[in-house]
mmCIF file of C-alpha atoms in Angstrom:
data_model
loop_
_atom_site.group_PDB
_atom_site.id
_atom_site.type_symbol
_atom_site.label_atom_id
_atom_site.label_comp_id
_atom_site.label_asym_id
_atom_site.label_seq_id
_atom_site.Cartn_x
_atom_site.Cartn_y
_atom_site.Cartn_z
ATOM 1 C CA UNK A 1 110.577 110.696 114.268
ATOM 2 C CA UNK A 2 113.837 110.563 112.908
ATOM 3 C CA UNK A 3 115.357 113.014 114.967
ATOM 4 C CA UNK A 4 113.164 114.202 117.866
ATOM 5 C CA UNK A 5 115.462 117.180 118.665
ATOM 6 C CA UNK A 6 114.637 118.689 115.567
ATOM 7 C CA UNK A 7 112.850 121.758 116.156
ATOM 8 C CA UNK A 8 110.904 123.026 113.063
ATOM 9 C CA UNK A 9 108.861 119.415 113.186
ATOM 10 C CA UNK A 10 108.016 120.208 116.723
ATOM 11 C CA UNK A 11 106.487 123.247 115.999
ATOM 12 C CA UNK A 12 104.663 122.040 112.798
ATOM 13 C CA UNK A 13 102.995 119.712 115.117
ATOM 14 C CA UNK A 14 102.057 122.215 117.516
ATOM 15 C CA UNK A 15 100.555 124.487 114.167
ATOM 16 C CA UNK A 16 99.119 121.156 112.804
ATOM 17 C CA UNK A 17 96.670 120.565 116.168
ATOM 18 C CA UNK A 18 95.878 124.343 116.165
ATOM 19 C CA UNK A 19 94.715 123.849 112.740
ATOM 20 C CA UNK A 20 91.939 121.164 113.926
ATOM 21 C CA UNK A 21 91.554 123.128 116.795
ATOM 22 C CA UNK A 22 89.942 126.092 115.116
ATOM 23 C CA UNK A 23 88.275 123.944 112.633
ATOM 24 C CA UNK A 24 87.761 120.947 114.429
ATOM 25 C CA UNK A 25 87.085 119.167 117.633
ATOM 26 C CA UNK A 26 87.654 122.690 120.111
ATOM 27 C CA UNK A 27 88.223 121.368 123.257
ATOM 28 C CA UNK A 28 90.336 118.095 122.049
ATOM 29 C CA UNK A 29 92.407 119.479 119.553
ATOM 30 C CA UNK A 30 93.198 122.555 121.842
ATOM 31 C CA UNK A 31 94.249 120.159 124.442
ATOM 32 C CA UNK A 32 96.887 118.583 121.931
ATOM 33 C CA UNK A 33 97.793 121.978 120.629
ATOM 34 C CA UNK A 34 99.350 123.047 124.205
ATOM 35 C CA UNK A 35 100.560 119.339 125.040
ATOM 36 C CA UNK A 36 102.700 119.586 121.768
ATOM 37 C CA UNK A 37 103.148 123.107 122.599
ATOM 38 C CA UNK A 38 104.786 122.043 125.967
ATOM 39 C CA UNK A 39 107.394 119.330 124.158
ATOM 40 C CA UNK A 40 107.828 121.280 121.745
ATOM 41 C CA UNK A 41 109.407 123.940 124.454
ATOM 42 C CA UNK A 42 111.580 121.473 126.350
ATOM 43 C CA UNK A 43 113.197 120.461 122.811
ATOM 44 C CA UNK A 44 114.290 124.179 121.788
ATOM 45 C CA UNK A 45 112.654 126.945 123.321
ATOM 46 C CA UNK A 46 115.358 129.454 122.040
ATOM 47 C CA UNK A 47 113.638 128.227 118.303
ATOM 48 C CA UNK A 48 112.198 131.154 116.753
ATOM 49 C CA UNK A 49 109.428 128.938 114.587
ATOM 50 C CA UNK A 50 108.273 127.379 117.914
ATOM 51 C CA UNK A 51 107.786 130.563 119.450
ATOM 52 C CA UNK A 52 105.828 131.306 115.963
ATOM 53 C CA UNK A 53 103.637 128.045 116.732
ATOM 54 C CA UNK A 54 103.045 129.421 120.479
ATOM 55 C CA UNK A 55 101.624 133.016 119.180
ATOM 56 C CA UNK A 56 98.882 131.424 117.357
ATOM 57 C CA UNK A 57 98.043 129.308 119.414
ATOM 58 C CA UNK A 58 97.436 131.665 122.467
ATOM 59 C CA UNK A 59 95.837 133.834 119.988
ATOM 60 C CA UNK A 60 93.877 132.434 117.123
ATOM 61 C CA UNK A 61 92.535 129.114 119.691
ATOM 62 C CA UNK A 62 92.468 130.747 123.613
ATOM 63 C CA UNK A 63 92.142 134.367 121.710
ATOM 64 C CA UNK A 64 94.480 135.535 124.351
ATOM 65 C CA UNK A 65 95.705 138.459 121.862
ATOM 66 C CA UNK A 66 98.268 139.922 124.951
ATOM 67 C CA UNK A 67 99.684 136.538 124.976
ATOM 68 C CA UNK A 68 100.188 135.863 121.247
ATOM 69 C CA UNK A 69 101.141 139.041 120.471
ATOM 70 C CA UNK A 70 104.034 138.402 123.496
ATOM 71 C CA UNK A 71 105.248 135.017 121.529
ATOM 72 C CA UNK A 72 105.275 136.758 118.190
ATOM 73 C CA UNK A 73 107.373 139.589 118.954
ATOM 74 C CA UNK A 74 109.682 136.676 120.692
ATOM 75 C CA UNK A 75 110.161 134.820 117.635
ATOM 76 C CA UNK A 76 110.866 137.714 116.107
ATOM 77 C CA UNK A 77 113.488 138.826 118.545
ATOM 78 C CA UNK A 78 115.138 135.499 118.085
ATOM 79 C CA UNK A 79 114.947 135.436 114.303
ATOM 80 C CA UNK A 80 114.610 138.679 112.577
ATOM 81 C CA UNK A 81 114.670 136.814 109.060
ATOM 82 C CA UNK A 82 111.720 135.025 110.105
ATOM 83 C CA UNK A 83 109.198 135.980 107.262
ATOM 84 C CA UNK A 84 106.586 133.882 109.013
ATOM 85 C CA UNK A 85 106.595 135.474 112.380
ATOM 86 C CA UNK A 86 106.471 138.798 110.669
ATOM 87 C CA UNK A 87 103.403 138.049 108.408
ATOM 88 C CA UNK A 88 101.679 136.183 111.379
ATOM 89 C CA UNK A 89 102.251 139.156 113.487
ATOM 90 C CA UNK A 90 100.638 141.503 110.820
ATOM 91 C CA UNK A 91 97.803 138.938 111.048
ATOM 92 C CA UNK A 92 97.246 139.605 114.862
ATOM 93 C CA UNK A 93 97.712 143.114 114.379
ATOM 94 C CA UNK A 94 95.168 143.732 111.162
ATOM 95 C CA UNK A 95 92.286 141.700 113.033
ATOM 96 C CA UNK A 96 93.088 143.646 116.124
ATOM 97 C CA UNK A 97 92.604 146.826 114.210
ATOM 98 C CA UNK A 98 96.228 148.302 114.564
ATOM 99 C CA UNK A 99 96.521 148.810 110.738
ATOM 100 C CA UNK A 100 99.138 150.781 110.031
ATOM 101 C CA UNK A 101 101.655 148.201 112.403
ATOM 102 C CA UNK A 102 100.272 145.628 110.800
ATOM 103 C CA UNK A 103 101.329 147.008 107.487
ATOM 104 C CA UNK A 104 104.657 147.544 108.585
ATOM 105 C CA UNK A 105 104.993 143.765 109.743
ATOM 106 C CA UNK A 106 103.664 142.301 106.187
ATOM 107 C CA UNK A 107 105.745 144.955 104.304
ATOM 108 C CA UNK A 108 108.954 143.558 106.313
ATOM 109 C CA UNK A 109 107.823 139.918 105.455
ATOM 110 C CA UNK A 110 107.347 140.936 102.096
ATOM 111 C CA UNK A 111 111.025 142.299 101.956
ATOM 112 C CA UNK A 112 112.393 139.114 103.605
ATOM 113 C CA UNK A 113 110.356 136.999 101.100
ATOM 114 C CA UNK A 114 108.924 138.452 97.362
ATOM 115 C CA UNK A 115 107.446 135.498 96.613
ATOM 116 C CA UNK A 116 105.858 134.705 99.687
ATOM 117 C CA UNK A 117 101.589 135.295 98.686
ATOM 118 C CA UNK A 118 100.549 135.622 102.181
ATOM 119 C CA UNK A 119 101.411 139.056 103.558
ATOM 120 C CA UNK A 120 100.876 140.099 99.918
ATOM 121 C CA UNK A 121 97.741 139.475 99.989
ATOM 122 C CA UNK A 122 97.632 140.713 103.300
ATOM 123 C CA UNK A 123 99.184 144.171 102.266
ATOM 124 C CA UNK A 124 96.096 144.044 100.513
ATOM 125 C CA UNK A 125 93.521 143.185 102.974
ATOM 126 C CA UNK A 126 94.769 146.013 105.267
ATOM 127 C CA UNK A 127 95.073 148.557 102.027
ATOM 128 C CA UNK A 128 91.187 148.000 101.687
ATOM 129 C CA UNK A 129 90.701 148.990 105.585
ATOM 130 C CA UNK A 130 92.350 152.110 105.239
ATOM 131 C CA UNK A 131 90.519 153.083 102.024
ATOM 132 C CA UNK A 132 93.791 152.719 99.800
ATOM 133 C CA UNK A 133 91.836 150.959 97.294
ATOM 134 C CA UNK A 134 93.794 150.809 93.997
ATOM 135 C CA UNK A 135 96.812 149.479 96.166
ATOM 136 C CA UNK A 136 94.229 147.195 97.331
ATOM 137 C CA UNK A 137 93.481 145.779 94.222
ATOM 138 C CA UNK A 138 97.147 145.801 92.857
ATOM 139 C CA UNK A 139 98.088 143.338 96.063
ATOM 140 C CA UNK A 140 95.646 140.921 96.101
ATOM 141 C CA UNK A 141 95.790 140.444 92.340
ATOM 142 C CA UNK A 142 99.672 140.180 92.744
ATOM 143 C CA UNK A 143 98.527 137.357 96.032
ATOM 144 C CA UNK A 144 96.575 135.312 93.572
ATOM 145 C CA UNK A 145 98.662 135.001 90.220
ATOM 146 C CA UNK A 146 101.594 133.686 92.973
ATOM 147 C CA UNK A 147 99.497 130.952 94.447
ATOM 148 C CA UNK A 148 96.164 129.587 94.693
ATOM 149 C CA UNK A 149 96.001 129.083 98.594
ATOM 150 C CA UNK A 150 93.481 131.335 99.804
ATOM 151 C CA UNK A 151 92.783 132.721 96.120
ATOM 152 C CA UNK A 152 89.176 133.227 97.544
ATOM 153 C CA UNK A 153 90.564 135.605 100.053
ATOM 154 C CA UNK A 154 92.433 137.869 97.654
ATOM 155 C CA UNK A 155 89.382 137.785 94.915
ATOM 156 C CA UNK A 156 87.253 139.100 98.277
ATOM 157 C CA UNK A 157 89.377 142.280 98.673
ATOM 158 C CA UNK A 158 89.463 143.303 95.141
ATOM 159 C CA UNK A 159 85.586 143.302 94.634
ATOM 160 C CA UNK A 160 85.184 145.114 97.732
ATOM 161 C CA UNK A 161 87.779 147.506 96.743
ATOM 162 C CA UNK A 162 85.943 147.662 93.177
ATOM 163 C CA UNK A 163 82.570 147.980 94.921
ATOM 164 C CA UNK A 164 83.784 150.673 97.180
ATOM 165 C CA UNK A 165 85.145 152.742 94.131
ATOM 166 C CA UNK A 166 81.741 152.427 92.584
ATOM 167 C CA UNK A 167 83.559 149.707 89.826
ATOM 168 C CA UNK A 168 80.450 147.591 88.574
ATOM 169 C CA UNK A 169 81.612 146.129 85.744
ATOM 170 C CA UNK A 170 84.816 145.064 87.533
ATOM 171 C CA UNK A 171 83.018 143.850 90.811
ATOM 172 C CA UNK A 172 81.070 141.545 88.624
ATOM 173 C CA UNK A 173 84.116 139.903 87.020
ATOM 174 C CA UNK A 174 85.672 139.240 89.953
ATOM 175 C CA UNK A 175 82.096 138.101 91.610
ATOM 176 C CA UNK A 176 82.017 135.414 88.568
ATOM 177 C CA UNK A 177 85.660 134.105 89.342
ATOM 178 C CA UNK A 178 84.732 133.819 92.661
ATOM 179 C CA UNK A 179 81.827 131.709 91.847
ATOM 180 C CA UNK A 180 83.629 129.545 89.917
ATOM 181 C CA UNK A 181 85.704 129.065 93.204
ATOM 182 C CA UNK A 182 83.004 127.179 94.749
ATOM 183 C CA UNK A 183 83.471 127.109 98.688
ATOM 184 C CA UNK A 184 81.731 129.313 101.353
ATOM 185 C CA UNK A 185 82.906 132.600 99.662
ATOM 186 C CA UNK A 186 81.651 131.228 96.111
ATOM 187 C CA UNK A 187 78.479 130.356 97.558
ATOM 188 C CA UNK A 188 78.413 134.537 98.695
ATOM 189 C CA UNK A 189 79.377 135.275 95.556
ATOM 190 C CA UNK A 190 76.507 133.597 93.458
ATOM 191 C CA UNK A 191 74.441 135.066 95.886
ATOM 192 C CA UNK A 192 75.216 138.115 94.808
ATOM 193 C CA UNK A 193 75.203 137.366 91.627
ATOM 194 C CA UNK A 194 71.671 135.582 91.510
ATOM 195 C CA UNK A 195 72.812 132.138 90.191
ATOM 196 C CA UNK A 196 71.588 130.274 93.063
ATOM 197 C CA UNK A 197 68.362 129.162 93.737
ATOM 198 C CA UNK A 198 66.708 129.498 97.552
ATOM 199 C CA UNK A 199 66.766 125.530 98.255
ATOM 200 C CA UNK A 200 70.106 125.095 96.784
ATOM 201 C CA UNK A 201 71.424 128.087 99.284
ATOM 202 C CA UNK A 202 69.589 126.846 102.050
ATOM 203 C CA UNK A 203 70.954 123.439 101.585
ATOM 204 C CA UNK A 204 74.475 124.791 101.295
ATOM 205 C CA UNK A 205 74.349 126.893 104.146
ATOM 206 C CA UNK A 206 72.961 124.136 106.568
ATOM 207 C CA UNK A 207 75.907 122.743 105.522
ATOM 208 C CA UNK A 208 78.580 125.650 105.753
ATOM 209 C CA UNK A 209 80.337 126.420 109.150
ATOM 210 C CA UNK A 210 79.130 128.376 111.770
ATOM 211 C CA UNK A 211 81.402 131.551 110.926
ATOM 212 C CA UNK A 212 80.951 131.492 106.539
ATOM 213 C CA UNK A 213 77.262 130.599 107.344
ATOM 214 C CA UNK A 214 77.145 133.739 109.492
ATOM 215 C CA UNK A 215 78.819 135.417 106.811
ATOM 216 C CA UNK A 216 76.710 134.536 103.587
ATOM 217 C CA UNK A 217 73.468 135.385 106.031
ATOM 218 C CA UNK A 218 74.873 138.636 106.914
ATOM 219 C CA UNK A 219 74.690 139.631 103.380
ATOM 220 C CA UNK A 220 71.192 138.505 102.960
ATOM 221 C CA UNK A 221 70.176 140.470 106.071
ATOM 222 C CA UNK A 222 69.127 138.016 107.759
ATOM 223 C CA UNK A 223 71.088 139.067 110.658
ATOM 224 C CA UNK A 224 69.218 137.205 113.941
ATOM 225 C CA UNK A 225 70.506 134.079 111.444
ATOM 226 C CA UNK A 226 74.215 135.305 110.890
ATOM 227 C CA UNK A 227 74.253 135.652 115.201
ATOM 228 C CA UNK A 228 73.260 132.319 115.989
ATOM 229 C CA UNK A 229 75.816 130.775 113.194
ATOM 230 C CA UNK A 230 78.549 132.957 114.930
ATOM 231 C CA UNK A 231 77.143 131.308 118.689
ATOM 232 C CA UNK A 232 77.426 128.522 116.771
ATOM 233 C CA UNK A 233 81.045 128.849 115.553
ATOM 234 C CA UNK A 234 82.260 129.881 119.044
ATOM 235 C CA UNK A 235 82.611 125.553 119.440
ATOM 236 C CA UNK A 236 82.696 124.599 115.636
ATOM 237 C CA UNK A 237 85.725 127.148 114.249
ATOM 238 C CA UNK A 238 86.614 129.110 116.444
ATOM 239 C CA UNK A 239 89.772 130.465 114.839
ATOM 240 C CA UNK A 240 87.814 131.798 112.542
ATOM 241 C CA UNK A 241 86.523 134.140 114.425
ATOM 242 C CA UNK A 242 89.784 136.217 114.854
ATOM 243 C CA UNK A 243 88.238 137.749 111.353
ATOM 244 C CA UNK A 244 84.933 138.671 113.285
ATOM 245 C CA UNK A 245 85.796 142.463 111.726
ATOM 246 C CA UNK A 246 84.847 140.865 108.719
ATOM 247 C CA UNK A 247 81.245 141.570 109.522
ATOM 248 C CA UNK A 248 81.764 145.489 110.231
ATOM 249 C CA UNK A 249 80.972 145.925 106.391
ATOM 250 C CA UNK A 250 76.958 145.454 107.482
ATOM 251 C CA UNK A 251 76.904 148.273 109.853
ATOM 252 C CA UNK A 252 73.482 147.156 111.510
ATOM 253 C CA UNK A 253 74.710 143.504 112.397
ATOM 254 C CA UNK A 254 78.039 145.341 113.911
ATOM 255 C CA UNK A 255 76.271 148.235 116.194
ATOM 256 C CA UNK A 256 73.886 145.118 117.408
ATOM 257 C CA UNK A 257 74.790 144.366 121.105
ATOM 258 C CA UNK A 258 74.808 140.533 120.303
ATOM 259 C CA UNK A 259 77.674 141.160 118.311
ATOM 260 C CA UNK A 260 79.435 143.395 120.581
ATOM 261 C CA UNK A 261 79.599 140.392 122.784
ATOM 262 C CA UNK A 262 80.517 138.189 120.624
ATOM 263 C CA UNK A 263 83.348 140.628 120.176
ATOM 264 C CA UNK A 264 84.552 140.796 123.414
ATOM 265 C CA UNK A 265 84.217 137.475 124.069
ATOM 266 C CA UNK A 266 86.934 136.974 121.295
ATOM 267 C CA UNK A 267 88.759 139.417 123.114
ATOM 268 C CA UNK A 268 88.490 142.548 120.771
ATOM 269 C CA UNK A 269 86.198 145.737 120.773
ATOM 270 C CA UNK A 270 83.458 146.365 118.537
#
């Protein structure tokens, strides 16, 4: 490094190993997450984007929510302006439920930052799980025109906001776009849509992870399938399972006691 007293790299280390960590090798990459975590500290620990790094690590890898939520609100406290600690405090706060706080956190990040697509689409994500669905609809399509990360994400929300206000023809548009997508959510979406054959699905979702594997079998039904991907993602991704409300759209998989300890395992309640 050029100048190993410089902060911001230290914590994009320390968010660079939590990355692999939830989608990687676990137990390694979690290792390296709190090692860089640690030097990261003794360089600046009065740095608001380290104390950013620290919140998702203790809660999207050790799903220690108290913990993150602790380091988030510290970042904050250092750095108001921080658009990024705002919007990745929403985050904590939507998949923990608390809805309306989490709105308040991605509205501020919004303020701080118009442009910034994340707690946009966010706004949106949260809209659709209190019901607000037009406002639903208007954030995630505002998300996607300002970037393409996590398009598949804001195309999501608006067809189940268009599905929940009984939209067909608009459901199906957006069902086609995400098709065209490709990815785990594409492969959902032909599903739906009927434009995938059984051994081409099967064949894709042998080769999906654990949690979007769950996901796509949820919406088959096949739900004894979509608990053993989720086993299954506890070691392959697990920071994907801070989303495990994802699954409380298929009522019978969610009231099944399997998945109420897979729940509480992450560290939630069903």
């Amino acid at each position: 490094a050029i100048d190993p007293s410089y902060a911001p790299a230290h914590a994009l280390v320390v968010r660079n190993h939590m990355l692999l960590g939830g989608w990687g090798n676990r137990i390694e990459s979690i290792a390296l997450a709190h090692t860089a975590l640690e030097r990261a500290m003794l360089v600046d620990s009065m740095n608001s984007d380290i104390w950013v790094a620290a919140g998702t690590v203790y809660w999207e890898l050790d799903w220690d929510w108290q913990e993150g939520e602790a380091a988030l609100k510290k970042a904050i406290s250092l750095d108001p302006a921080n658009y990024v600690a705002h919007w990745e405090y929403s985050g904590l706060l939507y998949y923990s439920g608390r809805y309306h706080e989490a709105e308040r956190e991605a509205a501020t990040a919004v303020e701080l930052n118009p442009l910034y697509a994340q707690p946009i689409r966010q706004l949106g994500m949260i809209s659709l799980a209190l019901e607000r669905y037009e406002n639903a609809i208007t954030h995630c399509k505002r998300a996607a025109t300002l970037s393409r990360y996590n398009q598949d994400g804001a195309l999501l929300c608006q067809f189940r906001a268009h599905e929940a206000l009984g939209q067909e023809e608009q459901a199906g548009e957006v069902l086609r776009q995400l098709a065209d997508l490709g990815g785990p959510i594409g492969g959902l979406a032909m599903h739906r849509l009927g434009t995938i054959d059984e051994s081409l699905f099967q064949r894709w979702a042998d080769e999906a992870s654990g949690f979007w594997a769950a996901l796509i079998f949820a919406d088959r039904g096949e739900y004894d399938r979509a608990i053993e991907e989720l086993i299954e993602a506890k070691s392959s991704s697990p920071a994907a399972l801070i989303s495990i409300r994802r699954f409380r759209y298929y009522p019978a998989l969610w009231s099944d006691p399997r998945m109420h300890a897979i729940v509480r395992e992450v560290g939630l309640e069903p």
